[in-house]
Amino acid sequence: MKKARIIGTGSYLPEKILTNFDLEKMVDTTNEWVTARTGITERRIAADDEMTSDLAVKASERAMEMAGITADEIDLIVVGTITGDFPWPATACIVQDKLGAKKAAAWDVSAACSGFVYALASATQYLETGRAKKALVIGAEILSRVIDWEDRNTCILFGDGAGAVVLEAQDGENGVLSTHIHSDGSHWQLLYQPGFGSRHPASVAGIEERLPFLHMAGNEVFKVAVRSLYDVANEALNANDMTVDDLHLLFPHQANRRILDAVNKRLGLRDGQMYVNVGLCGNTSGASIPLALDEANRKGLISEGDVVMLDAFGGGFTWGSVLLRW
Ligand code: UT7
């Protein structure tokens, strides 16, 4: 079996910054409340003429530049997103067209905040079995377009952005060591976008009922997120006969500082072993892990041979991990 190895990372954040102080003028909230409950101080918001595929393409171009590859070398494009350009076709197909990656098969993965980990787990199978040589895996979201900007429970949490990795099938010890993905559909109603799909087709009444916007039961999500992020991290360590001491860096889904602190404490990580950037990005759903990974990589925080874990949780519920030797 080949190893699926990351040979380039890239990310993109829209220019517009929305601070907690800006939010104070939009809903009944305060900077103190948002900072204390979430650790988030600001987030990025896509420009009106930016689509999710635009963010994805910018992140991908940076990843491809680092990898030193051109678009015509890519065999697969897999995009983790729940806020694609259209309900269909897949945003991955729009990205394929914009990049000119003519030979690539392209599809989206809908696993909410676990979308990137699910996408990476899928692409890895093709690389390991020799069915593909190079894959582009992306997490890209414009959550600001499905947020109810009148709902203070949710609008303070989310942001827009994209991250991407280029993977190559290689011989040797470095690359993806394991992937573990899980779902529990019995909790779908705790975090979802009610309209407009086949259950609630498009209607004017549906807009008045705010169905096209994200709905979330924050407290319930919080508890399951902590447990799932912890469990799946342990599952990956056990499967590889490792302990947290073997981990160089853990990249959790950047949901909320308190969730991450709780997972950090339960796992017993050293200071700095968990990479956190939620404060300046907010929760960017499927984009959060590749955004953080690229940020750390470009800061020179990851070296060849380092063991790195990606640890995700999201709507569905879905959760999963990827353990890599860099
Ligand atoms: O990627 C996974 C996606 N989801 C998540 O990661 C979300 C997980 N959940 C959370 O992060 C937290 O549950 C929240 C940050 C959403 C909320 O924090 P909380 O500590 O669970 O607060 P709460 O929902 O229990 O609300 C406490 C109080 C309520 O007031 P009352 O009923 O006690 O009077 C809320 O109405 O805080 C109120 N509240 C706010 N106050 C000021 C809720 N949102 C706000 C706000 N500003 N933005």
XYZ file of C-alpha atoms and ligand atoms in Angstrom:
374
model
C 0.000 0.000 0.000
C 1.122 3.540 -0.791
C 0.925 6.343 1.769
C -1.192 9.466 1.105
C 1.194 12.283 1.936
C 0.435 16.003 2.212
C 2.908 17.823 -0.050
C 1.311 21.277 0.050
C -1.102 23.311 2.163
C -2.938 26.546 1.426
C -5.666 28.715 2.856
C -7.644 31.841 2.205
C -9.567 34.191 4.475
C -11.823 36.921 3.042
C -10.644 40.480 3.723
C -13.644 41.773 5.654
C -13.304 41.430 9.437
C -16.411 41.355 11.651
C -15.518 42.001 15.289
C -17.549 41.350 18.416
C -17.965 45.118 18.675
C -19.572 45.124 15.217
C -21.922 42.353 16.437
C -22.895 44.472 19.455
C -24.521 46.843 16.938
C -26.412 44.022 15.188
C -27.832 41.838 18.004
C -28.289 41.982 21.785
C -24.797 40.805 22.768
C -21.520 42.085 24.174
C -17.861 41.558 23.362
C -17.401 40.265 26.932
C -20.104 37.591 26.546
C -18.850 36.336 23.181
C -15.198 36.298 24.260
C -15.908 34.546 27.563
C -18.292 31.927 26.097
C -16.484 31.194 22.842
C -12.953 32.682 22.805
C -13.858 34.331 19.486
C -12.991 38.016 19.027
C -13.420 38.364 15.266
C -14.283 36.394 12.122
C -14.006 36.947 8.349
C -16.973 37.565 6.065
C -16.878 36.914 2.314
C -17.481 39.831 -0.059
C -20.847 39.910 -1.860
C -19.248 38.809 -5.128
C -17.245 35.961 -3.532
C -18.579 32.409 -3.744
C -17.431 29.336 -1.859
C -15.642 28.082 -4.987
C -13.659 31.362 -5.135
C -12.385 30.830 -1.591
C -11.629 27.188 -2.410
C -9.706 28.102 -5.563
C -7.536 30.673 -3.753
C -6.667 28.175 -1.007
C -6.005 25.473 -3.625
C -3.696 27.660 -5.711
C -1.580 28.299 -2.629
C -1.478 24.588 -1.767
C -0.566 23.665 -5.365
C 2.169 26.308 -5.429
C 3.693 24.876 -2.247
C 3.409 21.349 -3.661
C 4.982 22.472 -6.939
C 2.274 20.894 -9.078
C 0.010 22.113 -11.866
C -3.735 21.575 -12.182
C -3.416 19.003 -14.948
C -1.654 16.607 -12.536
C -4.643 16.365 -10.160
C -6.651 13.116 -10.288
C -9.255 13.922 -7.610
C -10.825 17.031 -6.123
C -12.871 16.469 -2.974
C -14.500 19.447 -1.243
C -15.924 19.301 2.272
C -18.646 21.962 2.362
C -22.220 22.610 3.479
C -22.367 26.059 1.905
C -21.496 25.330 -1.713
C -22.110 27.706 -4.604
C -25.357 25.821 -5.420
C -27.335 22.932 -3.897
C -25.950 21.145 -6.950
C -23.804 20.666 -8.961
C -20.975 20.023 -6.555
C -18.718 22.956 -5.710
C -15.811 20.585 -6.440
C -16.903 20.626 -10.115
C -16.890 24.447 -10.164
C -13.420 24.376 -8.580
C -12.241 21.833 -11.171
C -13.384 24.149 -13.952
C -11.847 27.293 -12.410
C -8.504 25.550 -11.840
C -8.544 23.849 -15.254
C -7.927 20.462 -13.608
C -9.345 18.677 -16.638
C -8.603 15.057 -15.726
C -9.772 15.291 -12.094
C -12.912 13.570 -10.817
C -14.620 16.030 -8.499
C -17.217 15.680 -5.767
C -18.412 17.271 -2.532
C -18.693 15.694 0.881
C -21.535 16.895 3.138
C -20.423 16.199 6.697
C -20.736 19.722 8.151
C -17.783 20.639 10.381
C -16.275 17.166 9.826
C -16.365 17.726 6.051
C -12.626 18.142 5.557
C -11.723 15.077 7.628
C -14.337 13.019 5.767
C -13.026 14.341 2.430
C -9.431 13.554 3.372
C -10.406 10.069 4.563
C -12.164 9.454 1.201
C -9.292 10.702 -0.965
C -6.788 8.685 1.074
C -8.433 5.415 -0.013
C -7.823 6.196 -3.697
C -4.194 7.171 -3.109
C -3.373 4.185 -0.909
C -4.814 1.694 -3.367
C -3.075 3.248 -6.365
C -6.313 4.382 -8.040
C -5.089 7.996 -7.953
C -1.670 9.661 -7.647
C -2.487 13.230 -6.648
C -5.537 14.618 -4.885
C -6.687 18.092 -3.918
C -8.745 18.056 -0.717
C -10.484 21.257 0.325
C -12.630 22.560 3.156
C -14.450 25.736 2.095
C -17.399 27.558 3.611
C -19.375 30.790 3.464
C -21.396 30.250 6.626
C -22.319 33.948 6.693
C -24.867 33.247 3.916
C -26.811 30.666 5.969
C -26.579 32.400 9.340
C -29.636 34.078 10.844
C -28.114 37.485 11.593
C -30.984 38.155 14.027
C -30.203 35.064 16.158
C -27.592 35.958 18.772
C -27.238 32.298 19.777
C -25.627 31.407 16.457
C -24.525 34.512 14.527
C -21.657 35.211 16.921
C -19.995 31.851 16.287
C -19.356 31.419 12.590
C -16.988 32.770 9.930
C -15.991 32.255 6.294
C -12.798 30.774 4.851
C -11.124 27.924 3.009
C -8.185 25.580 3.412
C -6.723 22.997 1.055
C -4.091 20.279 0.900
C -2.422 18.506 -2.011
C -1.862 14.811 -1.351
C 0.423 12.504 -3.290
C 0.654 8.705 -3.216
C 4.189 7.914 -2.036
C 6.233 4.949 -0.844
C 7.772 5.175 2.620
C 6.709 5.863 6.189
C 5.348 9.413 5.900
C 1.717 10.232 5.179
C -1.689 9.262 6.528
C -1.325 6.570 9.212
C -5.024 6.110 9.941
C -8.477 7.532 9.350
C -11.525 6.966 11.575
C -14.916 8.398 10.641
C -18.244 8.024 12.462
C -21.849 9.234 12.315
C -24.930 9.245 14.520
C -27.904 10.437 12.494
C -30.272 10.336 15.455
C -29.089 13.860 16.393
C -29.566 15.518 13.004
C -32.063 18.046 14.367
C -29.617 19.529 16.895
C -27.574 21.267 14.183
C -28.987 21.709 10.693
C -30.329 23.937 7.952
C -34.074 23.150 7.664
C -34.732 24.677 4.222
C -34.778 24.351 1.340
C -34.467 20.662 0.500
C -37.044 17.958 -0.222
C -38.419 18.132 3.329
C -39.103 21.870 3.153
C -39.084 22.913 -0.496
C -38.606 26.582 -1.320
C -41.543 28.782 -0.301
C -42.163 32.355 0.780
C -43.680 31.064 4.036
C -40.478 29.079 4.636
C -38.402 32.226 4.376
C -40.666 33.944 6.910
C -40.154 30.930 9.223
C -36.385 31.412 8.685
C -35.982 27.856 7.400
C -33.003 28.619 5.119
C -30.892 29.495 8.162
C -28.735 27.368 10.428
C -30.500 26.062 13.550
C -28.550 24.827 16.535
C -29.163 23.546 20.058
C -25.859 24.911 21.393
C -25.769 23.235 24.799
C -26.465 19.720 23.505
C -23.975 20.147 20.656
C -21.348 21.343 23.106
C -21.493 18.197 25.257
C -21.451 15.701 22.385
C -18.658 17.648 20.643
C -16.348 17.375 23.657
C -16.998 13.656 24.089
C -16.673 12.808 20.390
C -13.485 14.828 19.802
C -11.936 13.108 22.814
C -13.105 9.596 21.926
C -11.993 9.673 18.298
C -8.580 11.118 19.198
C -8.064 8.224 21.621
C -9.316 5.743 19.042
C -6.655 6.924 16.586
C -3.865 6.835 19.186
C -4.847 3.321 20.310
C -5.062 2.047 16.732
C -1.486 3.239 16.128
C -0.075 2.097 19.510
C 0.645 5.709 20.399
C -0.061 7.997 23.354
C -0.546 11.761 23.424
C 3.210 12.048 24.055
C 3.795 10.880 20.469
C 1.708 13.753 19.094
C 3.547 16.819 17.856
C 0.376 18.848 17.190
C -3.369 18.233 17.386
C -5.619 20.215 15.043
C -9.175 20.057 16.382
C -12.199 21.509 14.587
C -12.139 25.129 15.749
C -15.660 25.251 17.206
C -15.342 27.207 20.407
C -12.436 27.839 22.815
C -14.315 26.212 25.714
C -14.909 23.011 23.750
C -11.217 22.890 22.836
C -10.087 23.596 26.409
C -12.306 20.763 27.675
C -10.874 18.315 25.090
C -7.341 19.506 25.836
C -7.809 18.873 29.544
C -9.360 15.429 29.053
C -6.574 14.329 26.722
C -3.912 15.742 29.062
C -2.024 17.593 26.327
C 1.128 19.642 26.941
C 1.003 23.439 26.566
C 0.983 24.328 22.868
C 0.264 20.772 21.716
C -3.232 21.759 20.512
C -3.269 24.336 17.719
C -6.028 26.922 18.235
C -6.932 29.839 15.958
C -10.679 30.091 16.609
C -10.195 33.535 18.207
C -9.549 35.283 14.897
C -11.463 33.001 12.485
C -14.550 31.893 14.410
C -16.045 28.527 13.548
C -15.528 28.068 9.799
C -17.091 24.576 9.784
C -15.434 22.327 7.179
C -12.728 24.925 6.531
C -11.491 25.197 10.093
C -9.010 22.305 10.218
C -7.224 22.945 6.883
C -7.103 26.683 7.699
C -5.392 25.967 11.018
C -3.119 23.349 9.444
C -1.912 25.755 6.749
C -1.408 28.551 9.269
C 0.776 26.311 11.455
C 2.639 24.872 8.469
C 3.491 28.328 7.110
C 4.716 29.371 10.562
C 7.183 26.472 10.331
C 5.594 24.626 13.250
C 5.506 21.218 11.511
C 8.611 19.320 10.364
C 9.160 16.131 8.416
C 8.449 13.089 10.590
C 6.203 14.927 13.077
C 3.023 13.072 14.068
C -0.013 15.295 13.594
C -3.687 14.607 14.306
C -6.774 16.170 12.739
C -9.839 15.798 14.985
C -13.311 16.833 13.807
C -16.906 16.988 14.981
C -19.972 18.384 13.219
C -23.644 18.286 12.320
C -25.168 14.936 11.412
C -23.700 14.178 13.910
C -20.416 13.287 12.237
C -16.960 13.006 13.739
C -13.583 11.634 12.784
C -9.808 11.807 12.925
C -6.842 11.576 10.606
C -3.419 10.698 12.038
C -0.446 11.644 9.850
C 3.309 11.382 9.884
C 4.381 14.656 8.158
O -19.070 23.043 14.913
C -19.974 22.622 15.873
C -20.948 23.752 15.889
N -21.476 24.175 17.095
C -20.772 24.539 18.211
O -19.615 24.400 18.339
C -21.568 25.174 19.280
C -21.438 24.497 20.601
N -22.065 25.289 21.635
C -21.558 26.444 22.107
O -20.504 26.867 21.681
C -22.286 27.143 23.225
O -23.388 26.373 23.613
C -22.748 28.588 22.820
C -21.538 29.484 22.682
C -23.544 28.554 21.529
C -23.630 29.166 23.920
O -22.924 29.174 25.143
P -23.593 28.580 26.445
O -22.627 28.761 27.533
O -24.025 27.166 26.132
O -24.819 29.545 26.665
P -26.368 29.192 26.732
O -26.854 28.765 25.383
O -26.582 28.249 27.873
O -26.991 30.585 27.063
C -26.764 31.230 28.324
C -27.452 32.570 28.286
C -28.903 32.514 27.810
O -29.637 33.460 28.541
P -30.597 32.996 29.730
O -31.602 32.073 29.110
O -29.700 32.306 30.712
O -31.164 34.287 30.229
C -28.826 32.957 26.378
O -30.024 33.550 25.931
O -26.785 33.449 27.375
C -27.735 33.996 26.452
N -27.077 34.224 25.178
C -26.411 35.350 24.907
N -26.151 36.448 25.619
C -25.417 37.409 25.039
C -27.018 33.402 24.116
N -26.312 33.974 23.119
C -25.926 35.185 23.588
C -25.154 36.229 23.052
N -24.933 37.312 23.807
N -24.647 36.166 21.814
